[in-house]
Coordinates of C-alpha atoms and ligand atoms in Angstrom, one line a residue:
M261 CA -35.6 55.2 -26.7
A262 CA -32.3 56.7 -25.3
L263 CA -31.7 56.0 -21.8
S264 CA -31.1 58.8 -19.3
F265 CA -27.8 58.8 -17.7
L266 CA -29.3 58.1 -14.0
D267 CA -31.6 55.3 -15.6
Y268 CA -28.5 53.8 -17.2
R269 CA -26.4 54.0 -14.1
I270 CA -29.4 52.4 -12.1
R271 CA -29.9 49.7 -14.5
Q272 CA -26.0 49.1 -14.4
R273 CA -26.4 49.0 -10.8
D274 CA -29.2 46.4 -10.6
Y275 CA -27.2 44.2 -13.0
L276 CA -24.1 44.2 -11.1
L277 CA -26.4 43.5 -7.9
S278 CA -28.0 40.5 -9.5
I279 CA -24.5 39.4 -10.9
A280 CA -22.9 39.4 -7.4
Q281 CA -26.0 37.7 -5.9
A282 CA -25.5 34.9 -8.8
L283 CA -21.7 34.8 -7.8
V284 CA -22.1 33.9 -4.3
S285 CA -25.2 31.6 -4.8
R286 CA -24.2 28.2 -6.0
L287 CA -25.4 28.7 -9.7
N288 CA -23.1 27.0 -12.2
V289 CA -20.4 29.2 -13.9
R290 CA -22.1 28.7 -17.5
A291 CA -25.1 30.3 -16.1
V292 CA -23.5 33.1 -14.3
L293 CA -21.5 34.0 -17.4
R294 CA -24.3 34.1 -19.7
L295 CA -26.2 36.4 -17.1
I296 CA -23.1 38.7 -17.0
L297 CA -23.0 38.7 -21.0
Q298 CA -26.5 39.5 -21.2
A299 CA -26.1 42.5 -18.8
A300 CA -23.0 43.6 -20.7
V301 CA -24.7 43.2 -24.0
D302 CA -27.3 45.4 -22.8
M303 CA -25.6 48.1 -21.2
L304 CA -23.2 48.6 -24.1
Q305 CA -26.4 48.4 -26.6
G306 CA -25.0 45.8 -28.2
Q307 CA -26.9 42.7 -29.8
S308 CA -24.7 39.8 -29.0
G309 CA -21.7 38.7 -27.2
L310 CA -19.4 35.8 -26.5
I311 CA -17.1 34.5 -23.6
A312 CA -14.1 32.6 -24.4
L313 CA -12.0 30.9 -22.0
H314 CA -8.6 30.0 -22.3
N315 CA -7.6 26.7 -20.3
E316 CA -3.8 26.1 -19.7
G317 CA -2.5 24.2 -22.7
A318 CA -5.9 24.0 -24.6
P319 CA -7.1 26.5 -26.9
F320 CA -9.8 28.9 -26.3
A321 CA -13.3 27.7 -25.9
F322 CA -16.7 29.6 -25.9
W323 CA -18.4 29.0 -22.5
A324 CA -21.2 31.7 -23.0
S325 CA -23.1 33.3 -25.8
Y326 CA -25.9 35.6 -25.8
G327 CA -27.9 36.9 -29.1
L328 CA -26.3 34.4 -31.2
P329 CA -27.7 31.2 -32.9
P330 CA -26.1 28.4 -31.1
A331 CA -25.4 26.6 -34.3
L332 CA -23.4 29.7 -35.6
V333 CA -21.0 30.0 -32.5
D334 CA -18.3 27.7 -33.8
A335 CA -18.1 30.4 -36.7
F336 CA -16.3 32.9 -34.3
Q337 CA -13.6 30.5 -33.6
P338 CA -11.3 32.9 -35.6
L339 CA -11.5 35.5 -33.2
V340 CA -9.8 33.4 -30.6
E341 CA -7.3 31.6 -32.6
D342 CA -4.3 33.9 -32.1
V343 CA -5.2 36.0 -29.0
P344 CA -2.1 36.6 -27.0
V345 CA -1.6 35.4 -23.6
V346 CA -0.7 38.8 -21.8
E347 CA -0.5 39.6 -18.1
K348 CA -1.8 43.4 -18.1
V349 CA -5.2 44.5 -19.5
E350 CA -3.1 47.3 -21.4
D351 CA -1.0 44.8 -23.3
F352 CA -4.2 43.1 -24.6
T353 CA -4.9 43.3 -28.2
I354 CA -6.4 40.7 -30.9
P355 CA -4.7 41.3 -34.4
D356 CA -7.1 42.2 -37.1
L357 CA -10.2 42.1 -35.0
S358 CA -12.4 43.8 -37.2
D359 CA -11.4 42.2 -40.4
K360 CA -12.0 38.7 -38.6
L361 CA -15.5 40.1 -37.5
A362 CA -16.2 41.3 -41.2
R363 CA -15.3 37.8 -42.4
I364 CA -17.5 35.9 -39.9
A365 CA -20.3 38.1 -40.7
E366 CA -20.2 37.4 -44.2
E367 CA -19.7 33.6 -43.5
T368 CA -22.6 33.5 -41.3
G369 CA -24.8 36.2 -42.6
L370 CA -25.3 37.8 -39.5
L371 CA -25.5 41.6 -38.8
L372 CA -22.0 42.2 -37.3
R373 CA -20.6 45.6 -37.4
Q374 CA -18.7 46.6 -34.3
V375 CA -16.8 44.3 -31.7
V376 CA -15.2 45.4 -28.5
A377 CA -12.9 42.5 -26.8
L378 CA -12.1 42.7 -23.1
P379 CA -9.6 40.3 -21.2
M380 CA -10.6 38.8 -18.1
F381 CA -8.0 38.6 -15.4
V382 CA -7.8 37.6 -11.8
E383 CA -4.7 39.2 -10.4
Q384 CA -2.3 38.2 -13.1
D385 CA -3.9 35.3 -14.5
F386 CA -5.5 35.6 -17.8
L387 CA -8.5 33.9 -18.1
G388 CA -10.3 34.7 -21.3
V389 CA -12.0 37.2 -23.5
L390 CA -15.4 38.7 -23.4
F391 CA -16.7 39.9 -26.7
I392 CA -19.9 42.2 -27.3
F393 CA -21.2 42.8 -30.8
R394 CA -23.1 45.5 -32.6
S395 CA -25.3 45.1 -35.4
H396 CA -25.0 48.9 -36.0
S397 CA -22.0 51.1 -36.7
L398 CA -21.7 53.1 -33.9
S399 CA -18.3 52.3 -32.4
F400 CA -17.3 51.6 -28.7
S401 CA -16.4 54.4 -26.6
Q402 CA -14.0 55.0 -23.7
D403 CA -16.8 54.8 -21.4
D404 CA -18.2 51.6 -22.9
Y405 CA -14.7 50.1 -22.2
Q406 CA -15.0 51.0 -18.6
I407 CA -18.4 49.8 -18.2
L408 CA -17.4 46.3 -19.8
K409 CA -14.3 46.1 -17.8
S410 CA -16.6 45.7 -14.6
F411 CA -18.7 43.2 -16.2
A412 CA -15.2 41.4 -17.2
D413 CA -14.3 41.7 -13.8
Y414 CA -17.2 39.8 -12.4
A415 CA -16.7 37.1 -15.1
A416 CA -13.1 36.7 -14.2
I417 CA -14.3 36.1 -10.4
A418 CA -16.9 33.7 -11.5
V419 CA -14.6 31.7 -13.7
N420 CA -11.9 31.8 -10.8
N421 CA -14.3 30.7 -8.1
A422 CA -15.6 27.9 -10.2
Q423 CA -11.7 26.6 -10.9
L424 CA -11.1 27.0 -7.2
Y425 CA -14.3 25.2 -6.4
E426 CA -13.3 22.5 -9.1
A427 CA -9.8 22.1 -7.7
A428 CA -11.2 21.9 -4.2
I429 CA -13.7 18.9 -5.4
T430 CA -10.7 17.2 -7.2
E431 CA -8.5 17.6 -4.1
R432 CA -11.1 16.1 -1.8
G433 CA -11.6 13.4 -4.1
R434 CA -7.9 12.6 -4.2
L435 CA -7.9 12.5 -0.4
D436 CA -10.9 10.4 0.0
A437 CA -9.5 7.9 -2.4
L438 CA -6.2 8.1 -0.4
L439 CA -8.0 7.6 3.0
E440 CA -10.1 4.9 1.6
S441 CA -7.6 3.2 -0.1
S442 CA -5.0 3.0 2.7
A443 CA -4.3 -0.2 4.4
D444 CA -3.5 1.6 7.8
G445 CA -6.6 2.8 9.8
I446 CA -6.9 6.5 9.4
M447 CA -9.4 8.9 11.7
V448 CA -9.5 12.7 11.6
L449 CA -10.2 14.0 15.2
R450 CA -11.8 17.3 15.9
P451 CA -10.0 19.4 18.7
D452 CA -12.6 18.0 21.3
L453 CA -11.5 14.7 20.2
S454 CA -14.9 13.8 18.4
I455 CA -14.5 11.9 15.1
E456 CA -14.6 13.6 12.1
R457 CA -14.2 10.9 9.9
L458 CA -12.9 7.4 9.9
N459 CA -11.6 5.1 7.0
R460 CA -12.6 1.7 5.7
A461 CA -9.6 0.2 7.1
L462 CA -10.2 1.5 10.4
A463 CA -13.7 0.5 10.4
S464 CA -12.9 -3.1 9.7
L465 CA -10.5 -3.0 12.4
T466 CA -12.5 -1.5 15.0
G467 CA -16.0 -2.9 13.9
W468 CA -17.6 0.8 14.0
S469 CA -18.7 1.9 10.5
A470 CA -17.8 5.3 9.5
Q471 CA -21.2 6.6 9.9
E472 CA -21.8 5.1 13.4
A473 CA -18.3 6.4 14.5
A474 CA -18.6 10.0 13.0
G475 CA -19.4 12.5 16.1
R476 CA -18.5 9.9 18.7
Q477 CA -15.7 10.5 21.1
H478 CA -12.5 8.9 20.4
D479 CA -12.2 6.9 23.8
E480 CA -15.6 5.5 22.6
V481 CA -14.1 3.7 19.6
I482 CA -10.4 3.2 20.4
V483 CA -11.0 1.2 23.6
W484 CA -7.8 -0.1 25.3
A485 CA -7.7 -3.7 26.8
R486 CA -4.0 -3.2 27.7
Q487 CA -1.9 -0.3 26.8
S488 CA 1.7 -0.6 26.5
S489 CA 2.4 3.0 26.1
D490 CA 2.4 5.0 29.3
I491 CA 0.1 7.8 28.2
T492 CA -3.1 7.9 26.3
L493 CA -4.1 10.7 24.0
S494 CA -6.3 12.7 26.4
Q495 CA -3.5 12.4 29.2
A496 CA -1.1 13.7 26.7
I497 CA -3.2 16.5 25.6
A498 CA -4.0 17.4 29.4
Q499 CA -0.2 17.6 29.6
G500 CA 0.0 20.2 26.8
W501 CA 0.5 18.0 23.6
P502 CA 1.5 18.9 21.1
T503 CA 4.6 20.6 22.2
R504 CA 7.6 22.0 19.8
E505 CA 9.6 19.0 20.8
S506 CA 7.0 16.2 20.1
R507 CA 4.9 17.0 17.4
T508 CA 3.5 13.4 16.9
L509 CA 2.2 11.0 19.8
Y510 CA 2.5 7.2 19.4
V511 CA 0.5 4.7 21.7
E512 CA 0.7 1.3 21.6
G513 CA -1.2 -1.6 23.1
E514 CA -4.2 -4.1 22.8
M515 CA -7.5 -2.4 21.5
R516 CA -10.6 -4.0 22.3
R517 CA -13.0 -4.2 19.1
R518 CA -16.4 -3.6 19.2
N519 CA -17.2 -7.2 19.3
G520 CA -15.1 -7.4 22.3
S521 CA -12.2 -9.1 20.3
V522 CA -8.8 -7.8 21.1
V523 CA -5.9 -6.8 18.3
S524 CA -2.2 -5.1 18.9
V525 CA -2.4 -1.8 17.4
G526 CA 0.0 1.3 17.4
I527 CA -1.5 4.4 16.8
T528 CA 0.3 7.6 15.6
Y529 CA -1.6 11.2 16.4
A530 CA -0.4 14.0 14.5
P531 CA -1.9 17.6 15.0
L532 CA -3.0 19.6 12.2
L533 CA -2.4 23.2 13.0
G534 CA -4.0 26.5 11.8
R535 CA -1.8 29.4 11.0
N536 CA -2.3 31.0 14.2
G537 CA -1.2 27.7 16.0
R538 CA -4.8 26.6 17.1
M539 CA -5.3 22.9 16.7
I540 CA -7.5 22.1 13.4
N541 CA -7.6 18.5 13.5
I542 CA -5.7 15.5 14.9
I543 CA -4.8 13.1 12.2
S544 CA -4.6 9.3 13.7
T545 CA -3.0 6.4 11.7
V546 CA -3.9 3.1 13.4
R547 CA -1.7 0.0 12.5
D548 CA -2.4 -3.4 13.2
I549 CA 0.7 -5.0 14.8
T550 CA -0.4 -8.3 15.4
R551 CA 2.3 -9.8 13.2
F552 CA 4.9 -7.8 14.9
R553 CA 3.6 -8.7 18.3
E554 CA 3.4 -12.5 17.0
A555 CA 7.0 -12.4 15.8
D556 CA 8.1 -11.0 19.1
V557 CA 6.3 -13.8 20.9
L558 CA 7.8 -16.3 18.5
K559 CA 11.3 -15.0 18.9
D560 CA 11.0 -15.1 23.0
T561 CA 9.5 -18.8 22.5
F562 CA 12.0 -19.9 20.5
I563 CA 15.0 -18.6 22.7
S564 CA 13.5 -20.3 25.6
V565 CA 12.6 -23.4 23.9
V566 CA 15.9 -23.8 22.4
S567 CA 18.0 -22.8 25.5
H568 CA 15.8 -25.3 27.7
E569 CA 16.0 -28.3 25.2
L570 CA 19.9 -27.8 24.6
K571 CA 20.7 -27.4 28.3
T572 CA 19.3 -30.7 29.3
P573 CA 21.2 -33.0 27.1
V574 CA 24.4 -30.9 27.4
A575 CA 24.2 -31.2 31.0
I576 CA 23.5 -35.0 30.9
I577 CA 26.5 -35.4 28.4
K578 CA 28.9 -33.1 30.7
G579 CA 27.9 -35.1 33.7
Y580 CA 28.5 -38.4 32.4
A581 CA 31.8 -37.5 30.7
E582 CA 33.2 -36.2 34.3
T583 CA 32.0 -39.2 35.8
L584 CA 33.9 -41.3 33.1
R585 CA 37.2 -39.5 33.8
R586 CA 37.4 -41.0 37.4
P587 CA 39.6 -43.7 37.5
E588 CA 36.9 -45.6 39.9
A589 CA 34.0 -45.6 37.4
R590 CA 36.3 -47.2 34.8
R591 CA 36.5 -49.8 36.8
N592 CA 32.8 -50.8 36.5
P593 CA 32.3 -51.9 32.6
A594 CA 28.5 -52.2 32.8
L595 CA 28.5 -48.5 34.5
V596 CA 30.6 -47.3 31.6
E597 CA 28.4 -48.9 29.1
E598 CA 25.1 -47.4 30.7
M599 CA 26.7 -43.9 30.5
L600 CA 28.2 -44.2 27.1
T601 CA 24.7 -45.2 25.9
S602 CA 23.2 -42.3 27.4
I603 CA 25.7 -39.9 26.1
T604 CA 25.2 -41.4 22.6
E605 CA 21.3 -41.0 23.1
E606 CA 21.6 -37.5 24.4
A607 CA 24.1 -36.5 21.5
D608 CA 21.4 -38.2 19.2
R609 CA 18.8 -36.1 20.7
L610 CA 20.9 -33.0 20.2
A611 CA 21.4 -33.7 16.7
R612 CA 17.7 -34.1 16.1
L613 CA 16.8 -30.7 17.8
V614 CA 19.5 -29.0 15.5
D615 CA 18.0 -30.8 12.6
D616 CA 14.6 -29.8 13.5
L617 CA 15.6 -26.4 13.9
L618 CA 17.2 -26.3 10.8
D619 CA 14.2 -27.8 8.9
A620 CA 12.0 -25.2 10.5
S621 CA 14.0 -22.5 9.4
R622 CA 14.4 -23.9 5.7
L623 CA 10.5 -24.0 5.8
Q624 CA 10.3 -20.4 6.7
A625 CA 12.7 -19.5 4.0
G626 CA 10.5 -21.4 1.6
G627 CA 11.5 -25.3 1.1
L628 CA 12.6 -28.2 2.8
P629 CA 15.4 -30.3 0.8
F630 CA 14.5 -33.7 0.4
R631 CA 16.7 -36.6 -0.7
D632 CA 15.5 -39.8 -2.7
I633 CA 12.3 -40.2 -4.5
E634 CA 11.2 -44.0 -4.4
D635 CA 8.4 -46.1 -4.0
V636 CA 7.9 -46.2 -0.4
D637 CA 6.2 -48.8 1.8
L638 CA 4.8 -47.4 4.7
R639 CA 4.1 -50.4 6.5
F640 CA 7.9 -51.4 6.3
I641 CA 8.8 -47.9 7.8
A642 CA 5.9 -48.4 10.4
R643 CA 7.4 -51.5 11.3
R644 CA 10.7 -50.3 11.9
V645 CA 9.6 -47.3 14.0
I646 CA 7.9 -49.7 16.1
E647 CA 10.8 -51.9 16.4
R648 CA 13.0 -48.8 17.5
Y649 CA 10.5 -47.6 20.3
T650 CA 9.2 -51.0 21.8
P651 CA 12.5 -51.3 23.8
Q652 CA 12.5 -47.8 24.9
S653 CA 8.9 -48.0 27.1
A654 CA 7.7 -51.1 28.9
R655 CA 4.5 -49.3 29.8
H656 CA 3.5 -49.1 26.2
T657 CA 2.1 -51.8 23.9
L658 CA 3.1 -51.0 20.3
I659 CA 0.9 -52.5 17.8
L660 CA 1.1 -52.6 13.9
D661 CA -2.1 -52.8 12.3
F662 CA -2.2 -52.6 8.4
A663 CA -5.3 -53.5 6.3
E664 CA -3.3 -55.5 3.6
D665 CA -5.0 -56.6 0.6
P666 CA -5.7 -60.3 0.0
S667 CA -2.3 -60.9 -1.7
G668 CA -0.8 -59.6 1.7
E669 CA 0.3 -56.2 0.0
F670 CA 0.0 -52.9 0.9
P671 CA 0.0 -50.3 -1.7
T672 CA 3.4 -48.0 -1.9
I673 CA 3.5 -44.5 -2.4
R674 CA 5.9 -42.2 -4.1
G675 CA 7.9 -40.2 -1.8
D676 CA 10.8 -39.5 0.4
P677 CA 11.3 -42.3 2.7
Q678 CA 13.6 -40.6 5.2
R679 CA 11.0 -37.6 5.4
L680 CA 8.0 -40.3 5.7
E681 CA 10.0 -42.0 8.5
Q682 CA 10.6 -38.9 10.3
V683 CA 6.4 -38.1 10.2
L684 CA 6.0 -41.7 11.8
D685 CA 8.8 -41.4 14.3
N686 CA 7.2 -38.2 15.5
L687 CA 3.8 -39.3 15.8
V688 CA 5.0 -42.5 17.5
S689 CA 7.5 -40.7 19.9
N690 CA 4.5 -38.4 20.7
A691 CA 2.0 -41.1 21.3
I692 CA 4.4 -42.4 23.8
K693 CA 5.6 -39.0 25.4
Y694 CA 1.8 -37.8 25.9
S695 CA 0.7 -41.0 27.4
P696 CA 2.5 -41.0 30.4
R697 CA 0.6 -43.9 32.2
G698 CA 1.2 -46.0 29.4
G699 CA -1.4 -47.9 27.1
E700 CA -1.7 -48.9 23.6
V701 CA -0.1 -47.3 20.7
R702 CA -1.5 -48.5 17.3
I703 CA -0.2 -47.5 13.9
K704 CA -3.0 -48.4 11.4
G705 CA -2.6 -48.3 7.7
K706 CA -5.4 -48.6 5.0
A707 CA -5.8 -47.7 1.6
T708 CA -8.6 -46.2 -0.4
P709 CA -8.4 -45.9 -4.1
V710 CA -7.0 -42.7 -4.0
E711 CA -5.2 -42.5 -0.8
V712 CA -3.0 -44.4 1.8
I713 CA -4.1 -43.4 5.2
I714 CA -2.0 -43.8 8.3
S715 CA -3.1 -43.2 11.9
V716 CA -1.4 -43.3 15.0
S717 CA -3.5 -43.5 18.2
D718 CA -2.7 -43.5 21.9
Q719 CA -4.4 -43.8 25.2
G720 CA -2.7 -40.5 26.6
V721 CA -3.9 -37.0 27.9
G722 CA -5.6 -36.1 24.8
I723 CA -5.7 -32.4 23.1
P724 CA -8.5 -30.2 24.2
L725 CA -10.5 -29.2 21.0
E726 CA -9.4 -25.5 20.8
D727 CA -5.8 -26.9 21.0
Q728 CA -6.3 -29.3 18.1
E729 CA -5.3 -27.0 15.1
R730 CA -2.7 -25.0 16.9
I731 CA -0.6 -27.8 17.7
F732 CA 0.6 -27.7 14.2
D733 CA 1.8 -24.3 14.6
R734 CA 5.5 -23.6 15.1
F735 CA 6.6 -24.2 18.7
Y736 CA 3.1 -24.7 20.0
R737 CA 2.9 -26.8 22.9
V738 CA -0.2 -27.4 25.1
E739 CA -0.3 -26.7 28.7
N740 CA -0.9 -30.0 30.7
P741 CA 0.1 -30.5 34.0
E742 CA 0.5 -34.2 33.6
T743 CA 2.9 -33.8 30.8
R744 CA 4.7 -30.5 31.9
A745 CA 7.8 -32.4 32.4
V746 CA 7.8 -33.9 29.0
S747 CA 10.4 -32.2 26.9
G748 CA 9.8 -31.1 23.3
T749 CA 10.2 -28.0 20.9
G750 CA 6.8 -27.7 19.5
L751 CA 8.5 -28.3 16.0
G752 CA 7.6 -32.0 15.4
L753 CA 3.9 -31.4 14.3
Y754 CA 4.9 -28.5 12.3
L755 CA 7.3 -30.4 10.4
T756 CA 5.3 -33.5 10.1
R757 CA 2.3 -31.2 8.6
A758 CA 4.9 -29.6 6.2
I759 CA 6.3 -32.8 4.9
V760 CA 2.7 -34.5 4.5
R761 CA 1.4 -31.5 2.6
A762 CA 4.7 -31.6 0.4
H763 CA 3.6 -35.0 -0.6
G764 CA 0.4 -33.6 -1.4
G765 CA -1.2 -34.9 1.6
R766 CA -3.3 -33.7 4.5
C767 CA -2.9 -34.6 8.3
W768 CA -5.2 -33.6 11.2
V769 CA -6.0 -35.1 14.8
D770 CA -9.0 -36.5 16.6
S771 CA -9.0 -36.5 20.2
I772 CA -11.1 -36.8 23.6
P773 CA -9.1 -35.1 26.0
G774 CA -8.1 -37.4 28.8
Q775 CA -8.8 -40.4 26.7
G776 CA -6.0 -40.3 24.0
A777 CA -5.7 -39.0 20.4
T778 CA -5.5 -40.1 17.1
F779 CA -3.2 -38.5 14.4
Y780 CA -4.0 -39.0 10.7
V781 CA -1.9 -38.9 7.9
A782 CA -3.4 -39.2 4.2
L783 CA -1.2 -39.5 1.1
P784 CA -2.3 -39.5 -2.2
R785 CA -1.5 -42.7 -4.1
E786 CA -0.8 -41.0 -7.5
T787 CA -0.5 -37.2 -7.3
G788 CA 2.0 -36.7 -4.6
L789 CA 4.4 -37.5 -7.2
V790 CA 4.2 -34.5 -8.9
L791 CA 5.3 -32.5 -6.3
W792 CA 8.3 -34.5 -5.6
Q793 CA 9.8 -34.8 -9.1
G794 CA 12.9 -32.9 -10.0
E795 CA 16.4 -32.6 -8.6
A796 CA 17.2 -34.3 -5.5
T797 CA 17.9 -31.0 -3.8
S798 CA 14.9 -29.0 -5.0
P799 CA 12.8 -27.3 -2.5
I800 CA 9.5 -28.4 -1.5
V801 CA 6.9 -26.3 -3.4
P802 CA 6.5 -23.4 -1.1
E803 CA 2.7 -22.9 -1.9
M804 CA 2.0 -26.2 -0.7
I805 CA 3.8 -25.5 2.9
Q806 CA 2.1 -21.9 2.9
Q807 CA -1.4 -23.5 2.5
S808 CA -2.9 -22.1 6.0
S809 CA -6.4 -23.7 5.9
S810 CA -6.9 -26.7 7.9
D811 CA -6.6 -29.8 6.2
Q812 CA -10.0 -31.8 5.4
R813 CA -11.0 -34.6 7.8
L814 CA -11.9 -37.9 6.3
P815 CA -14.0 -40.4 8.1
D816 CA -11.5 -43.1 9.4
Ligands
LIG220 P1 6.7 -31.3 21.1 O1 6.2 -32.8 21.2 O2 8.3 -31.4 20.8 O3 6.3 -30.5 22.0 P2 4.9 -31.6 18.6 O4 5.0 -30.6 17.5 O5 5.4 -32.7 18.2 O6 6.2 -30.8 19.8 O7 3.7 -31.5 19.5 C1 3.2 -30.1 19.6 C2 2.4 -30.2 21.1 O8 1.2 -31.2 20.6 C3 2.9 -31.1 22.2 O9 3.6 -30.2 23.1 C4 1.7 -31.8 22.8 O10 1.3 -30.7 23.8 C5 0.7 -31.8 21.7 N1 0.8 -33.3 21.3 C6 1.1 -33.9 20.2 N2 1.2 -35.2 20.0 C7 0.3 -35.4 21.2 C8 -0.4 -36.5 21.6 N3 -0.3 -37.7 20.8 N4 -1.4 -36.5 22.7 C9 -1.4 -35.5 23.2 N5 -0.7 -34.2 22.9 C10 -0.2 -34.4 22.0

């Protein structure tokens, strides 16, 4: 039954209304397109229809069909094979459309007599084509075109919305991936300084999970233990930040983590402003600058240690040299001899200091040079060190205590004898230096089937437990009133551990503060060789030196 014009208009209005509702609801784009297609087919008194979308670079694909058996939809592909991509509705035509339809009808056995095709545009973007088919021969009028155009417009809006939505989701995914994979901590703040989000790196830096931090105030999560910059974020905002001159704000200092520990950080705050200049967000990047801080401290320590350690011998050498120039001093041969001995000793000390500094810097660069690799008898080296130090201190008793095998032998190991002597020399010199009241200094040697273990023990000031690992760090010295006047650079044990590790060995300390310390060096009887093979000037394998885990202890 034919519809009256009024009925027809009402029906069209109802359809457009329900399509408009579908557009604003979160229906997926295929469902909305089908609804539009169904309405268009009905309003144009057709029997079936198709919507084909055009994706940039890809051929047209059918996204919605109505009144057609799904299995036959692919047969309509010729309709969209050479659709021109145009910029205006008026330019749109599909060549031989009726012929193509006739062929499809023949192929599929469907009753398809008339077709109308209308392009879908959003502004100048050509998104696709809407087809309506009739099984009767009444051709489409100009009015039909007009009606169809309103449906095509809606379909175009639906597709455009879906594309925008998808682009927004992709963009958000990209942003999430960027935020979460960043090694720097990132925090997005609202204008009231509450936290909108916080990435994984910042969660682990602060100890606040993203969920726990969300909604909290910036100052609850970023707590300054000590601030090096003279302004905080809140203070800057109170003073009118951001300004045209200073868009970003940098704040540095020590941040207190949730667990109470402290970490050095630098935070850059950058405002995200809307078109009207109003603040939308503040993006904060938080960087752990502990390493820079440590490097700074190390540099300062280096300068103060080196200048202090250089000054003393230079002053002594200069003083004696000046005295020796005086004629009256030359008249006393014993005094001359004593002064020359001191000058030689101080010059040796300077040379040792320079050697240690060079070794430390080579180690930093990745390798220590070594000289000859031989079978080394550590008992022999230990005896030589004891002989060297015995005359230097009357207060100390130096004892050699090597557990030899029944034939009176002690196993040799493969290594660099000079470097190994440097190790024992340093341990014995420390044992004497850090037992200012004197006592026994014992070098013990014993062999296990796999290792040779040398220990140097003293009855001196000892080392507090918390310092026992750190004394092997560069420039690290323990603060102890009893040994404050003892000179040193804090490089000896650092080099000792590096040399021992380069031989494939381990070293560690045992100490009861106030009662003395025992340093152990364990060197492999076989495997050390592996590391030390090669050219005489090869560097020590860097990985061995870089190992930072503390060496394992062995029972004595
Ligand atoms: P240095 O002796 O030049 O300071 P080392 O690296 O040899 O440097 O030693 C680092 C620190 O370890 C020393 O400053 C000292 O505080 C501590 N130390 C080393 N050996 C002993 C020891 N035998 N007894 C007590 N403290 C020691």
